[in-house]
mmCIF file of C-alpha atoms in Angstrom:
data_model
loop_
_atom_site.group_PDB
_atom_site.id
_atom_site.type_symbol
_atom_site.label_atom_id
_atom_site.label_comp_id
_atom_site.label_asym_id
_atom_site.label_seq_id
_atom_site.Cartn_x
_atom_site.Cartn_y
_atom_site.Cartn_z
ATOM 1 C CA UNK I 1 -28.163 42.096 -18.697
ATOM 2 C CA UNK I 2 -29.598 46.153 -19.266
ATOM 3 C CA UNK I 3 -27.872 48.094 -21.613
ATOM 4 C CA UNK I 4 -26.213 50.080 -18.607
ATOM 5 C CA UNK I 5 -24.470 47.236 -17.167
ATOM 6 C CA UNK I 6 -23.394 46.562 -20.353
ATOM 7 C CA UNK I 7 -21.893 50.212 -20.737
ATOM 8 C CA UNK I 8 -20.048 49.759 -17.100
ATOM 9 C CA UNK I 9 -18.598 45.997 -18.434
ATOM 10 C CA UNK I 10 -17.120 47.802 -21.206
ATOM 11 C CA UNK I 11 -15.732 50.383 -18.833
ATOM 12 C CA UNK I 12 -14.300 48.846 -16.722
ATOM 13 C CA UNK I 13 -12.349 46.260 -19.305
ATOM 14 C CA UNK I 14 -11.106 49.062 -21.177
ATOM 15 C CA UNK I 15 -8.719 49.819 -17.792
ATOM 16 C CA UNK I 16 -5.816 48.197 -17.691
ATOM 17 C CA UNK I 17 -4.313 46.983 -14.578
ATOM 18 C CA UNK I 18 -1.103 48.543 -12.917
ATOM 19 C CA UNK I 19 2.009 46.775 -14.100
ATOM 20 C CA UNK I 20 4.147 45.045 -11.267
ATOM 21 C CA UNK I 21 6.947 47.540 -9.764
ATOM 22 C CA UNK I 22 10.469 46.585 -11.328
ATOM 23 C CA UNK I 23 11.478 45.422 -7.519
ATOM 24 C CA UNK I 24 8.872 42.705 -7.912
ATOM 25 C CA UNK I 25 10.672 41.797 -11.237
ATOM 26 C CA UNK I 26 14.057 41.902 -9.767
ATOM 27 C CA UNK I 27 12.707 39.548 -6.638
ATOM 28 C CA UNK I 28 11.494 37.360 -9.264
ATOM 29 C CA UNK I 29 14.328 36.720 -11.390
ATOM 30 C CA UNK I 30 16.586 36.350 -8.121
ATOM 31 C CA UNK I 31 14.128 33.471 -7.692
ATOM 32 C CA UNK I 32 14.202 32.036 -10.831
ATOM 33 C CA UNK I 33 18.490 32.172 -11.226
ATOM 34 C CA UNK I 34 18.734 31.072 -7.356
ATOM 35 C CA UNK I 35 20.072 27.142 -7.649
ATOM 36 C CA UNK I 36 17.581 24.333 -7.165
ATOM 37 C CA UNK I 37 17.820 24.862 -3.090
ATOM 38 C CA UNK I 38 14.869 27.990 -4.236
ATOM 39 C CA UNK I 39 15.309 30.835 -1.866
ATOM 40 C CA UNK I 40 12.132 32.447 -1.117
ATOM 41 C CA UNK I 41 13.040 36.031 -0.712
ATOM 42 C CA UNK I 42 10.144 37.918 1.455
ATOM 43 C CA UNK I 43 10.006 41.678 0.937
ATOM 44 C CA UNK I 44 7.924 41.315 4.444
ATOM 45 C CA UNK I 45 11.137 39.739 5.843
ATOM 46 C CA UNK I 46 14.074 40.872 3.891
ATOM 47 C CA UNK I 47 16.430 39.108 6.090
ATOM 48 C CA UNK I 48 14.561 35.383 6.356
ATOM 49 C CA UNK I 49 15.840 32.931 3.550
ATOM 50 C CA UNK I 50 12.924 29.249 3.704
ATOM 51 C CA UNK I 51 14.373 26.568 1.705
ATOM 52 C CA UNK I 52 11.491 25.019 -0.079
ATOM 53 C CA UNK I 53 12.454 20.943 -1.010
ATOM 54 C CA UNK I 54 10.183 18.335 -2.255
ATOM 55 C CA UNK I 55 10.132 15.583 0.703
ATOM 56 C CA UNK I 56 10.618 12.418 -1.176
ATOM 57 C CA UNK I 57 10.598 9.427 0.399
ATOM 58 C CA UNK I 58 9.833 5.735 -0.480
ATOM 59 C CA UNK I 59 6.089 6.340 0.321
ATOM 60 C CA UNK I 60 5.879 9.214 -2.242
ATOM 61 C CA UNK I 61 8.089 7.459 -4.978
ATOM 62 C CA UNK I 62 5.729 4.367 -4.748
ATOM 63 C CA UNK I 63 2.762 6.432 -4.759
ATOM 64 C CA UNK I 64 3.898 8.316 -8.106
ATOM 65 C CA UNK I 65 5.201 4.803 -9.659
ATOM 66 C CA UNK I 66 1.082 3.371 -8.744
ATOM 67 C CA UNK I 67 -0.177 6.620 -10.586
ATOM 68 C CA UNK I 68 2.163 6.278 -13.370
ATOM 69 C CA UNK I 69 1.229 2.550 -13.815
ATOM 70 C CA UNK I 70 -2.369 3.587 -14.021
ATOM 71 C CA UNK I 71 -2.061 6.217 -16.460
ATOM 72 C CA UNK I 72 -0.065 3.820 -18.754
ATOM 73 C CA UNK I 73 -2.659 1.160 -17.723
ATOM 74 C CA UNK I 74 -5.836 3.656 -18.934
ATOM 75 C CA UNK I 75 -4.001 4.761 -22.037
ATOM 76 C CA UNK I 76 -3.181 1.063 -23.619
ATOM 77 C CA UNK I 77 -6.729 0.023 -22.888
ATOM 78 C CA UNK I 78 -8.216 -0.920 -25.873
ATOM 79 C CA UNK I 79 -10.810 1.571 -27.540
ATOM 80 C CA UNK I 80 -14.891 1.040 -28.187
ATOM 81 C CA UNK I 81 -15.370 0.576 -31.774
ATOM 82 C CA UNK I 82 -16.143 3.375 -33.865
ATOM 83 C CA UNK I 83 -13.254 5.559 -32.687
ATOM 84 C CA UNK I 84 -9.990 6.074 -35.126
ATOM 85 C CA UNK I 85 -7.468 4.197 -33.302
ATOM 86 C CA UNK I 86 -4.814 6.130 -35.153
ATOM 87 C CA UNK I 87 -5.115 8.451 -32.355
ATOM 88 C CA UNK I 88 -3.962 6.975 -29.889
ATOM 89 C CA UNK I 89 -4.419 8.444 -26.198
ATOM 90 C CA UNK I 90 -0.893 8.509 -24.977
ATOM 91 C CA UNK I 91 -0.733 10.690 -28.812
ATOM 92 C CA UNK I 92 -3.596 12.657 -27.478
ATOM 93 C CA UNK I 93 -2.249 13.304 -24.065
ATOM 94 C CA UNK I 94 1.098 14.237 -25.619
ATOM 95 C CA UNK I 95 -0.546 16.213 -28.086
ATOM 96 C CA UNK I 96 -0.482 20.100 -28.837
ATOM 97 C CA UNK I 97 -4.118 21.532 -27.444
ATOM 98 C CA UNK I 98 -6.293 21.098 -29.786
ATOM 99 C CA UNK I 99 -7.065 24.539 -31.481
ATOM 100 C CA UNK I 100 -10.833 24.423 -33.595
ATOM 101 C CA UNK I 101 -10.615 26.004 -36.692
ATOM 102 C CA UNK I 102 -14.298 26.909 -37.514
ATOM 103 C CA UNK I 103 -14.685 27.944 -40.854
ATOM 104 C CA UNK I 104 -16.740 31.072 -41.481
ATOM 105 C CA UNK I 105 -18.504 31.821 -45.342
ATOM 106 C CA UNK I 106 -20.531 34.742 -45.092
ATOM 107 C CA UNK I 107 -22.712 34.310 -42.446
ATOM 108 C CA UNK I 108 -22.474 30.590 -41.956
ATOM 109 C CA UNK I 109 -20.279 28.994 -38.892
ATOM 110 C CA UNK I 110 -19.891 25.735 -39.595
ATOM 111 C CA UNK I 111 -19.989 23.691 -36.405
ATOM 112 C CA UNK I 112 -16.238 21.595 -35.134
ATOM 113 C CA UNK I 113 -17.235 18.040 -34.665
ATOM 114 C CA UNK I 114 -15.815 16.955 -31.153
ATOM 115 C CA UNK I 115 -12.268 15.829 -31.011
ATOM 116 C CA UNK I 116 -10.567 12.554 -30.044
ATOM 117 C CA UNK I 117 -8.126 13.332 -27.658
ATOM 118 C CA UNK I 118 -7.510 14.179 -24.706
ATOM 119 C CA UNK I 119 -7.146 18.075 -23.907
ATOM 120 C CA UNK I 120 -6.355 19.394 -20.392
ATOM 121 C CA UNK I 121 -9.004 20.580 -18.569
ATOM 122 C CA UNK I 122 -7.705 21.710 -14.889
ATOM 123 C CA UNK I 123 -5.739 22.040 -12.503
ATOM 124 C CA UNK I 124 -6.267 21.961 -8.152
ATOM 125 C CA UNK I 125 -3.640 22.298 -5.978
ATOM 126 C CA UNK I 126 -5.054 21.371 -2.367
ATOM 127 C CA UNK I 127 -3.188 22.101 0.961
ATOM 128 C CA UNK I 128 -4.183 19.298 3.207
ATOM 129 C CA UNK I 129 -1.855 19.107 5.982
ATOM 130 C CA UNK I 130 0.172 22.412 7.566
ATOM 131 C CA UNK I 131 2.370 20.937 10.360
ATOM 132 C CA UNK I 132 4.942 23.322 12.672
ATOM 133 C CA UNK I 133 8.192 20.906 12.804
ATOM 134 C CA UNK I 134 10.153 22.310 14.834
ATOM 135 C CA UNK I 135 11.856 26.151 16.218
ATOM 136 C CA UNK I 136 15.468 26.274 14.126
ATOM 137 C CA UNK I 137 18.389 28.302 14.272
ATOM 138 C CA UNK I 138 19.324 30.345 10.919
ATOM 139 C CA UNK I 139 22.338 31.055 9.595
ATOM 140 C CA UNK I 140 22.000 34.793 11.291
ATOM 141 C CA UNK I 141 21.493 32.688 14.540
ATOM 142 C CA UNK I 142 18.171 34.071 15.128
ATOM 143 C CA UNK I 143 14.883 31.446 15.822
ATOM 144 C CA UNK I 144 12.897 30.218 13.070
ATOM 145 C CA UNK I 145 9.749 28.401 12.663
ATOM 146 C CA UNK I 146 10.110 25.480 10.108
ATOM 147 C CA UNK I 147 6.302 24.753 8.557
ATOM 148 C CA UNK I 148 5.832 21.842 6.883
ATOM 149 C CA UNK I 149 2.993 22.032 3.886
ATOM 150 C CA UNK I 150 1.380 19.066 2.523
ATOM 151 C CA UNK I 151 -0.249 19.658 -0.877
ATOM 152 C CA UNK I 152 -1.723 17.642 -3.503
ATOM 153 C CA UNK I 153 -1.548 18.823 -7.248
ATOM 154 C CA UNK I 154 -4.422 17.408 -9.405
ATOM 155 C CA UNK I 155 -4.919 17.547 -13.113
ATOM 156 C CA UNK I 156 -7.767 16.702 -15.080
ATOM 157 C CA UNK I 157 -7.656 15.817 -19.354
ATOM 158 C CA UNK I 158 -10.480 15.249 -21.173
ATOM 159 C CA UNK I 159 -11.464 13.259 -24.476
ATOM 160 C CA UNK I 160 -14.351 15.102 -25.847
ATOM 161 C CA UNK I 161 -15.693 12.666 -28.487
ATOM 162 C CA UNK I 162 -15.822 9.522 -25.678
ATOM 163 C CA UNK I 163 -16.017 11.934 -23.097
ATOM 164 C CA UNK I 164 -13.601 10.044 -21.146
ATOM 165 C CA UNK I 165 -11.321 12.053 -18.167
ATOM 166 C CA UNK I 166 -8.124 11.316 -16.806
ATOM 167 C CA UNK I 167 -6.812 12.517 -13.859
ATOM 168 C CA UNK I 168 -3.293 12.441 -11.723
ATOM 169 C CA UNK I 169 -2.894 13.479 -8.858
ATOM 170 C CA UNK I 170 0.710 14.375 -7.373
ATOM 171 C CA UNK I 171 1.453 14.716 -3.438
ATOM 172 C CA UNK I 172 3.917 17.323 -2.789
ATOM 173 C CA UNK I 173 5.710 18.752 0.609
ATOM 174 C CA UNK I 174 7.105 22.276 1.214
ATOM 175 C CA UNK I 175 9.155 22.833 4.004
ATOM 176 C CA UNK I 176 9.488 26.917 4.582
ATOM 177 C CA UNK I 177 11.530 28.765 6.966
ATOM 178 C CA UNK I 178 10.082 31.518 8.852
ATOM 179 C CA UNK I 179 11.118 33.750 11.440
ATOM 180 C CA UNK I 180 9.661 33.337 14.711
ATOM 181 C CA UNK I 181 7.970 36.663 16.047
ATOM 182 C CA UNK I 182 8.564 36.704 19.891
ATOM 183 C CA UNK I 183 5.865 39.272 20.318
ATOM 184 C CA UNK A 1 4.062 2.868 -26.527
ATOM 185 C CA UNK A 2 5.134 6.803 -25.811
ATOM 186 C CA UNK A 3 4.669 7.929 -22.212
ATOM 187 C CA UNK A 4 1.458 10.102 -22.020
ATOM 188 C CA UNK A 5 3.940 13.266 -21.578
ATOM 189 C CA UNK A 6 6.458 14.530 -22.999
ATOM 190 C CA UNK A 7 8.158 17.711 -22.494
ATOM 191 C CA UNK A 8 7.759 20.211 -24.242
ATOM 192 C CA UNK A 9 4.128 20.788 -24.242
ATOM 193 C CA UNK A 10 2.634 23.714 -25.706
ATOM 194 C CA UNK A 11 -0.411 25.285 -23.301
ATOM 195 C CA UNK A 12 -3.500 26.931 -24.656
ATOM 196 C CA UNK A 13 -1.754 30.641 -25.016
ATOM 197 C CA UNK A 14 -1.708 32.778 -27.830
ATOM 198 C CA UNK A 15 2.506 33.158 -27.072
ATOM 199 C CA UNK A 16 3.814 29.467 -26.400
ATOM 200 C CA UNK A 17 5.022 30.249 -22.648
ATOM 201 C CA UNK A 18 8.306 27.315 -22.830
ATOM 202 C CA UNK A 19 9.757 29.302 -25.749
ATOM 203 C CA UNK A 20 8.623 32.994 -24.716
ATOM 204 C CA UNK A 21 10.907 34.721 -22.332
ATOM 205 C CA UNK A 22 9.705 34.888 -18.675
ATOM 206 C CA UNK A 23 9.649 38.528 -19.057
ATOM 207 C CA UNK A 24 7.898 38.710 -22.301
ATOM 208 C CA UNK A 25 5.414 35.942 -19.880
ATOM 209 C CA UNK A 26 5.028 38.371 -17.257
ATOM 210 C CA UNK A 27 4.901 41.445 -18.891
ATOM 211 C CA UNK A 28 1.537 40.403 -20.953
ATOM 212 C CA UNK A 29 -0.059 38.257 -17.847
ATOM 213 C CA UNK A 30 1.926 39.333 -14.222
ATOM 214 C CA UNK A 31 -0.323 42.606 -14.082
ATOM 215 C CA UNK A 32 -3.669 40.435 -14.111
ATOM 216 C CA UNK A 33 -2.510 38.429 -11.603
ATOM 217 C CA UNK A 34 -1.391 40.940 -9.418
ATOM 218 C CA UNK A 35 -4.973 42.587 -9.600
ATOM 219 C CA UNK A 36 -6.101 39.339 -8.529
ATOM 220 C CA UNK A 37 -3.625 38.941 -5.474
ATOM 221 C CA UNK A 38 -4.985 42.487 -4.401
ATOM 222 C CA UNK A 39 -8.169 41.579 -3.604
ATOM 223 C CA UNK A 40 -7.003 37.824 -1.507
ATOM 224 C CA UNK A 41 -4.146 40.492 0.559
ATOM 225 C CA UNK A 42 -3.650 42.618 2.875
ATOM 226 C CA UNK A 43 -1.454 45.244 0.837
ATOM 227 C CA UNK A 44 0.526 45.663 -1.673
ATOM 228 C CA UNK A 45 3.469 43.765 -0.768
ATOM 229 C CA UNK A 46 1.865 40.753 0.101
ATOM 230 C CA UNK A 47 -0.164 40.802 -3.177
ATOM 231 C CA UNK A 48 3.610 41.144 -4.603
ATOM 232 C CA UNK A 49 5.325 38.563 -2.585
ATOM 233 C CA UNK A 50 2.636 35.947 -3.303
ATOM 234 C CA UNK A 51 2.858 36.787 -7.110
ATOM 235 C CA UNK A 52 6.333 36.394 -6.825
ATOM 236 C CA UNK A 53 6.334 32.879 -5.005
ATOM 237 C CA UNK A 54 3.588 32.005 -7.466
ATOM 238 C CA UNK A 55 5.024 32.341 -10.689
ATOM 239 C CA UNK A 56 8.610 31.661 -9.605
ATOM 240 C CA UNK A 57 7.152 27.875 -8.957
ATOM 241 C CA UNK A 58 5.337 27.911 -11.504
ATOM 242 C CA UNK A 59 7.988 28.810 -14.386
ATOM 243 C CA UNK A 60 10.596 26.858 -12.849
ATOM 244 C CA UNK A 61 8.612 23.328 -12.085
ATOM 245 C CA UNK A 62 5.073 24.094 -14.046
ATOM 246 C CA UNK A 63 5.066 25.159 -17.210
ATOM 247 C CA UNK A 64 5.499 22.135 -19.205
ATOM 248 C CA UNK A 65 2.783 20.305 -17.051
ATOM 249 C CA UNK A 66 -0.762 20.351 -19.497
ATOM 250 C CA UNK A 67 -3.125 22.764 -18.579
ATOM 251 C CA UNK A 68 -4.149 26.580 -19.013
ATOM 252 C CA UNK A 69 -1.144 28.504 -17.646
ATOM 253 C CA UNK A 70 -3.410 31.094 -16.437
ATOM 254 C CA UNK A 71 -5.481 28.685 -14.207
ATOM 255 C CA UNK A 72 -2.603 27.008 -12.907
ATOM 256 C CA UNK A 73 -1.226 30.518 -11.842
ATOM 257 C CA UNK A 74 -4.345 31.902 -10.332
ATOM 258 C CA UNK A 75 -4.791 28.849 -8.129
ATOM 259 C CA UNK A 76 -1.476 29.156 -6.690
ATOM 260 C CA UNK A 77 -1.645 32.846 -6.424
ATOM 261 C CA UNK A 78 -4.889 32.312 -4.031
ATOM 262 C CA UNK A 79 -2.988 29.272 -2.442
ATOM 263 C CA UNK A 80 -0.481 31.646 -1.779
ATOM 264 C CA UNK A 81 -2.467 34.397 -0.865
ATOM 265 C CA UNK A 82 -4.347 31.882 1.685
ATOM 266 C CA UNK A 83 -1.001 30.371 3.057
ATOM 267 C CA UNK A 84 0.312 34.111 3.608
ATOM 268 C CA UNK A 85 -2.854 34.650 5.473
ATOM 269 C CA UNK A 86 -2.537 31.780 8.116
ATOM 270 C CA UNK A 87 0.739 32.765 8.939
ATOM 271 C CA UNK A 88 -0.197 36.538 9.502
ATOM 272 C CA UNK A 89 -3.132 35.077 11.566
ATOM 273 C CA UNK A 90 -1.612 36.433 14.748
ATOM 274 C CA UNK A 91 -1.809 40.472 13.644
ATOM 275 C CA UNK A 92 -3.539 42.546 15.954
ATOM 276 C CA UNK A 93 -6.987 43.207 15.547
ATOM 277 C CA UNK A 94 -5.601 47.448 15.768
ATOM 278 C CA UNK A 95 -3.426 45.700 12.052
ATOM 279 C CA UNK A 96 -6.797 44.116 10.743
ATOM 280 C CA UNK A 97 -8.624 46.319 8.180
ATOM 281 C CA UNK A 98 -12.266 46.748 7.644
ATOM 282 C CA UNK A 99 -12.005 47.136 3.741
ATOM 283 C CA UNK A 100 -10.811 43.633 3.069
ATOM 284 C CA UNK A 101 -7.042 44.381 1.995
ATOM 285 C CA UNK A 102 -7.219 46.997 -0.336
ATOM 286 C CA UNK A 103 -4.565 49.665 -0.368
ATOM 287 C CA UNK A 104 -6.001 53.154 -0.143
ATOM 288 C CA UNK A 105 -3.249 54.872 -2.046
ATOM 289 C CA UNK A 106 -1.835 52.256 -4.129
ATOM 290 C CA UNK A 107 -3.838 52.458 -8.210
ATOM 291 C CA UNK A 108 -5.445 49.437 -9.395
ATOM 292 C CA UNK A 109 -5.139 50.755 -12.643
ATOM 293 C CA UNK A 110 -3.149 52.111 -14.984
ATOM 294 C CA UNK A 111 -4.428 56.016 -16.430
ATOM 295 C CA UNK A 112 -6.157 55.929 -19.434
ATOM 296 C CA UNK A 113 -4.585 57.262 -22.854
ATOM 297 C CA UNK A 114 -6.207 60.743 -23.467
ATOM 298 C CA UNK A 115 -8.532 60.718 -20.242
ATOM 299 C CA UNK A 116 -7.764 62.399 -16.896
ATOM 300 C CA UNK A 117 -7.341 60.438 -13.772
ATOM 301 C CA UNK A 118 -10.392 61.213 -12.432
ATOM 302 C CA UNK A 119 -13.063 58.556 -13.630
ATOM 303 C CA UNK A 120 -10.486 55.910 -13.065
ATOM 304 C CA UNK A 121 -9.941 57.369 -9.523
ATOM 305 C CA UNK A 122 -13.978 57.135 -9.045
ATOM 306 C CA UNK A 123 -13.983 53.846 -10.048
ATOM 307 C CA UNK A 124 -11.185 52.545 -8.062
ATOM 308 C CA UNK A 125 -12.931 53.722 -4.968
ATOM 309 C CA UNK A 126 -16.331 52.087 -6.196
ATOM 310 C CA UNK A 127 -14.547 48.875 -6.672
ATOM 311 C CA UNK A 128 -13.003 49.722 -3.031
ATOM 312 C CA UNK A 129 -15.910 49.803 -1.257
ATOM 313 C CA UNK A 130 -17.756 46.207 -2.996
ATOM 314 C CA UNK A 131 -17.632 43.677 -0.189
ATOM 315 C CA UNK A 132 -14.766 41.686 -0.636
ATOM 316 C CA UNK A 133 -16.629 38.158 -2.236
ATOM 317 C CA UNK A 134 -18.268 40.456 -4.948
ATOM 318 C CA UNK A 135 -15.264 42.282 -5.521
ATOM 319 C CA UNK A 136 -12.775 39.006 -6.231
ATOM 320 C CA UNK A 137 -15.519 37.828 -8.804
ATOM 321 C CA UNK A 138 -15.630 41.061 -10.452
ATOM 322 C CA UNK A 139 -12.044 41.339 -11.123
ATOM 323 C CA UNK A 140 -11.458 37.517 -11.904
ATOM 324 C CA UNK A 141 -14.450 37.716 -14.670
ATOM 325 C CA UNK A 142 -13.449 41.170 -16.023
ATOM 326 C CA UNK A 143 -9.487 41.030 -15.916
ATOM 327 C CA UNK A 144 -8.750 37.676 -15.859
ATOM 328 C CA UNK A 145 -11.161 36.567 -18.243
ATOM 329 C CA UNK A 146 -12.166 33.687 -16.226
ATOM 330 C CA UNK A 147 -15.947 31.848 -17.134
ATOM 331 C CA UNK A 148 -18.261 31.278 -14.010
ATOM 332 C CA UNK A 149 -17.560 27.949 -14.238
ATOM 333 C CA UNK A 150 -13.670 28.294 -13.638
ATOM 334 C CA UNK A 151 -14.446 31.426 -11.694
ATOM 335 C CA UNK A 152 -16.796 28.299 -9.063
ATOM 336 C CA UNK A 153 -14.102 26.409 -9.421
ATOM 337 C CA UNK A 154 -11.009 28.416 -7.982
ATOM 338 C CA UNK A 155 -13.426 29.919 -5.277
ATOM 339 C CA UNK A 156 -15.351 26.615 -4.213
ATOM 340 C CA UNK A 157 -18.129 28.361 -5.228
ATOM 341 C CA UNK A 158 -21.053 26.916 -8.065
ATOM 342 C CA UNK A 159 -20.731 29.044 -11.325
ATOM 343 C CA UNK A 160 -24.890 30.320 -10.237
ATOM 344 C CA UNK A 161 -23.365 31.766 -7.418
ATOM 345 C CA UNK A 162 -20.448 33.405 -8.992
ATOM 346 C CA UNK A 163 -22.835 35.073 -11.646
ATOM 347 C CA UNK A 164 -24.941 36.294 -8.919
ATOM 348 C CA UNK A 165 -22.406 38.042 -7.254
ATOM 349 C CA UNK A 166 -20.790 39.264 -10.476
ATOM 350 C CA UNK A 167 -24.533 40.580 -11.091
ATOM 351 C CA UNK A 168 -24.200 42.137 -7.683
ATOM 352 C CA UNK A 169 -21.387 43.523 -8.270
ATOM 353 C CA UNK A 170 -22.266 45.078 -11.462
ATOM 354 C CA UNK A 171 -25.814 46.479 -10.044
ATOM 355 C CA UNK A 172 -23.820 48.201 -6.766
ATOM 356 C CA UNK A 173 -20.979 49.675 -9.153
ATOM 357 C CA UNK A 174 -23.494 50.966 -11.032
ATOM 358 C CA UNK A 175 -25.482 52.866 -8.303
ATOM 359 C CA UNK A 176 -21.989 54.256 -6.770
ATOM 360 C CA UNK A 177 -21.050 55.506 -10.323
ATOM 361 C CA UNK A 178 -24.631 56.223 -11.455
ATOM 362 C CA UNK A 179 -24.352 60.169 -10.806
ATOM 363 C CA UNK A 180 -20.884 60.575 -12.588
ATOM 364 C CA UNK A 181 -22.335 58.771 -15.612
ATOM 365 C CA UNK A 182 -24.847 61.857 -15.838
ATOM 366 C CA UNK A 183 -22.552 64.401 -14.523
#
């Protein structure tokens, strides 16, 4: 990259963005004292209250027992030789994040050797299903549209030194409130 | 055998986000991400609301799950932001606007310390008039401090393509700023 591009990267990081207004704060820490129901409060729709649940059902409670059996499964397999099995994985996994210390003398860097556990690498959260349920009645008595969203959360860990990966994935339903627009 | 998690878990952030104050949490990374809702909304309230929804999830069902807080936010900021989207699908085409969702009035940025508003005003229309796909990678490298790789990753995108439009990005900024540079 020219020296002029470089000049405008540095430019533009030295501005800060705006800070949120103090309504946004307020909205936020409404949400975060609101009981477990979670009120999503809408500026757009100040007088609309969705209730957001978690749809759990047999199928989803067997599906999160299957992926908990596997992880515990993958982490009691036993390890190639040549790897400390003082660390174990379910250690690894539970594990602070692993934070190299590279030690500098002069002008020397000396190089981390690759750790053996497993650090988090990502996270996806995929919508895969948006379904309309049904037209409700709120509390206000005015028509709503209840939306059900169908999401799955993945996340990824990853053992450097046997380059191993882990993943879980975790379905999870929203059900939101919305008023219905009648024009 | 301990369970591969257990709570709490301490991210990859210089502040340990389970023991630091929401605010504190917000404060240092809630103007980021509402840079980054900016450029997936329509206004300013949206870019607000979806914050809000974000990070109210997040702190109150997230933040002892492994992973980078900071990835885990911006994902479900642009979930958010995409969700908000399909349910506003039905605005006119009169509501619809040409520059991609950016508020004309509305800073980006916050002033800079000893400097008059001017440059920062210059650039803010610059950034204004990138198309919309350069734009988001602009402000997700340079703000959010994402790599290409994560930057491919949240967009769908592979990290060549990201740095290309970055580059893009960089090389148009540059030509819309070029004269105020010698001025």
């Amino acid at each position: 990259m020219d020296e002029s591009l470089l000049e405008l990267e540095n430019e533009l990081r030295r501005l800060r963005p705006s800070s949120p207004s103090a309504k946004l704060l307020k909205h936020i820490e409404a949400g975060l004292v609101a009981p477990e129901t979670r009120l999503k409060i809408s500026r757009s729709a100040p007088a609309v209250i969705s209730t957001i649940g978690f749809w759990l059902n047999w199928r989803t409670v067997t599906a999160a027992a299957a992926v908990a059996a596997f992880v515990l499964i993958l982490v009691t397999l036993p390890r190639p030789k040549g790897i400390d099995s003082a660390a174990s994985a379910s250690q690894a996994l539970a594990a602070a994040p692993v934070t190299p210390v590279v030690a500098q003398e002069a002008s020397a860097v000396v190089p981390v050797p690759a750790v053996d556990r497993y650090q988090p690498v990502g996270a996806a959260s995929v919508l895969y299903d948006l379904k309309e349920d049904r037209v409700v009645t709120v509390s206000d008595k005015t028509p709503a549209r209840r939306l059900r969203y169908r999401y799955v959360d993945t996340y990824t860990w990853k053992n450097p030194a046997t380059n191993a990966s882990l993943k879980w994935s975790v379905p999870r339903d929203e059900v939101r409130v919305l008023p219905a627009s009648l024009h | 055998m301990t369970l591969p998690f257990k709570r709490p878990i301490t991210p990859r952030m210089d502040v340990p986000h389970e023991t630091a104050p929401w605010k504190q949490w917000f404060a240092d990374y809630g103007p980021k991400l509402l840079l980054c809702a900016r450029q997936w909304t329509r206004s300013l309230a949206d870019a607000e609301d979806v914050v809000q929804e974000a990070f109210v999830r997040y702190w109150r069902h997230q933040r002892e799950l492994p992973g980078d807080p900071q990835a885990l936010l911006i994902t479900s900021v642009r979930r958010a932001a995409l969700d908000l989207a399909r349910r506003n699908s039905r605005r006119t085409a009169r509501e619809d606007r040409a520059d991609g969702g950016l508020e004309e009035t509305e800073a980006h940025f916050c002033p800079l310390p000893g400097e008059g508003d001017e440059r920062r005003l210059e650039i803010e229309a610059a950034l204004h008039r990138l198309p919309a796909e350069q734009r988001e990678v602009l402000v997700l490298k340079i703000w959010q401090e994402l790599t290409f790789e994560q930057i491919g990753e949240l967009l769908a995108i592979s990290p060549n393509t990201a740095a290309s439009r970055y580059r893009y990005a960089l090389g148009a900024l540059r030509k819309e700023l070029e004269p105020l540079c010698h001025g």
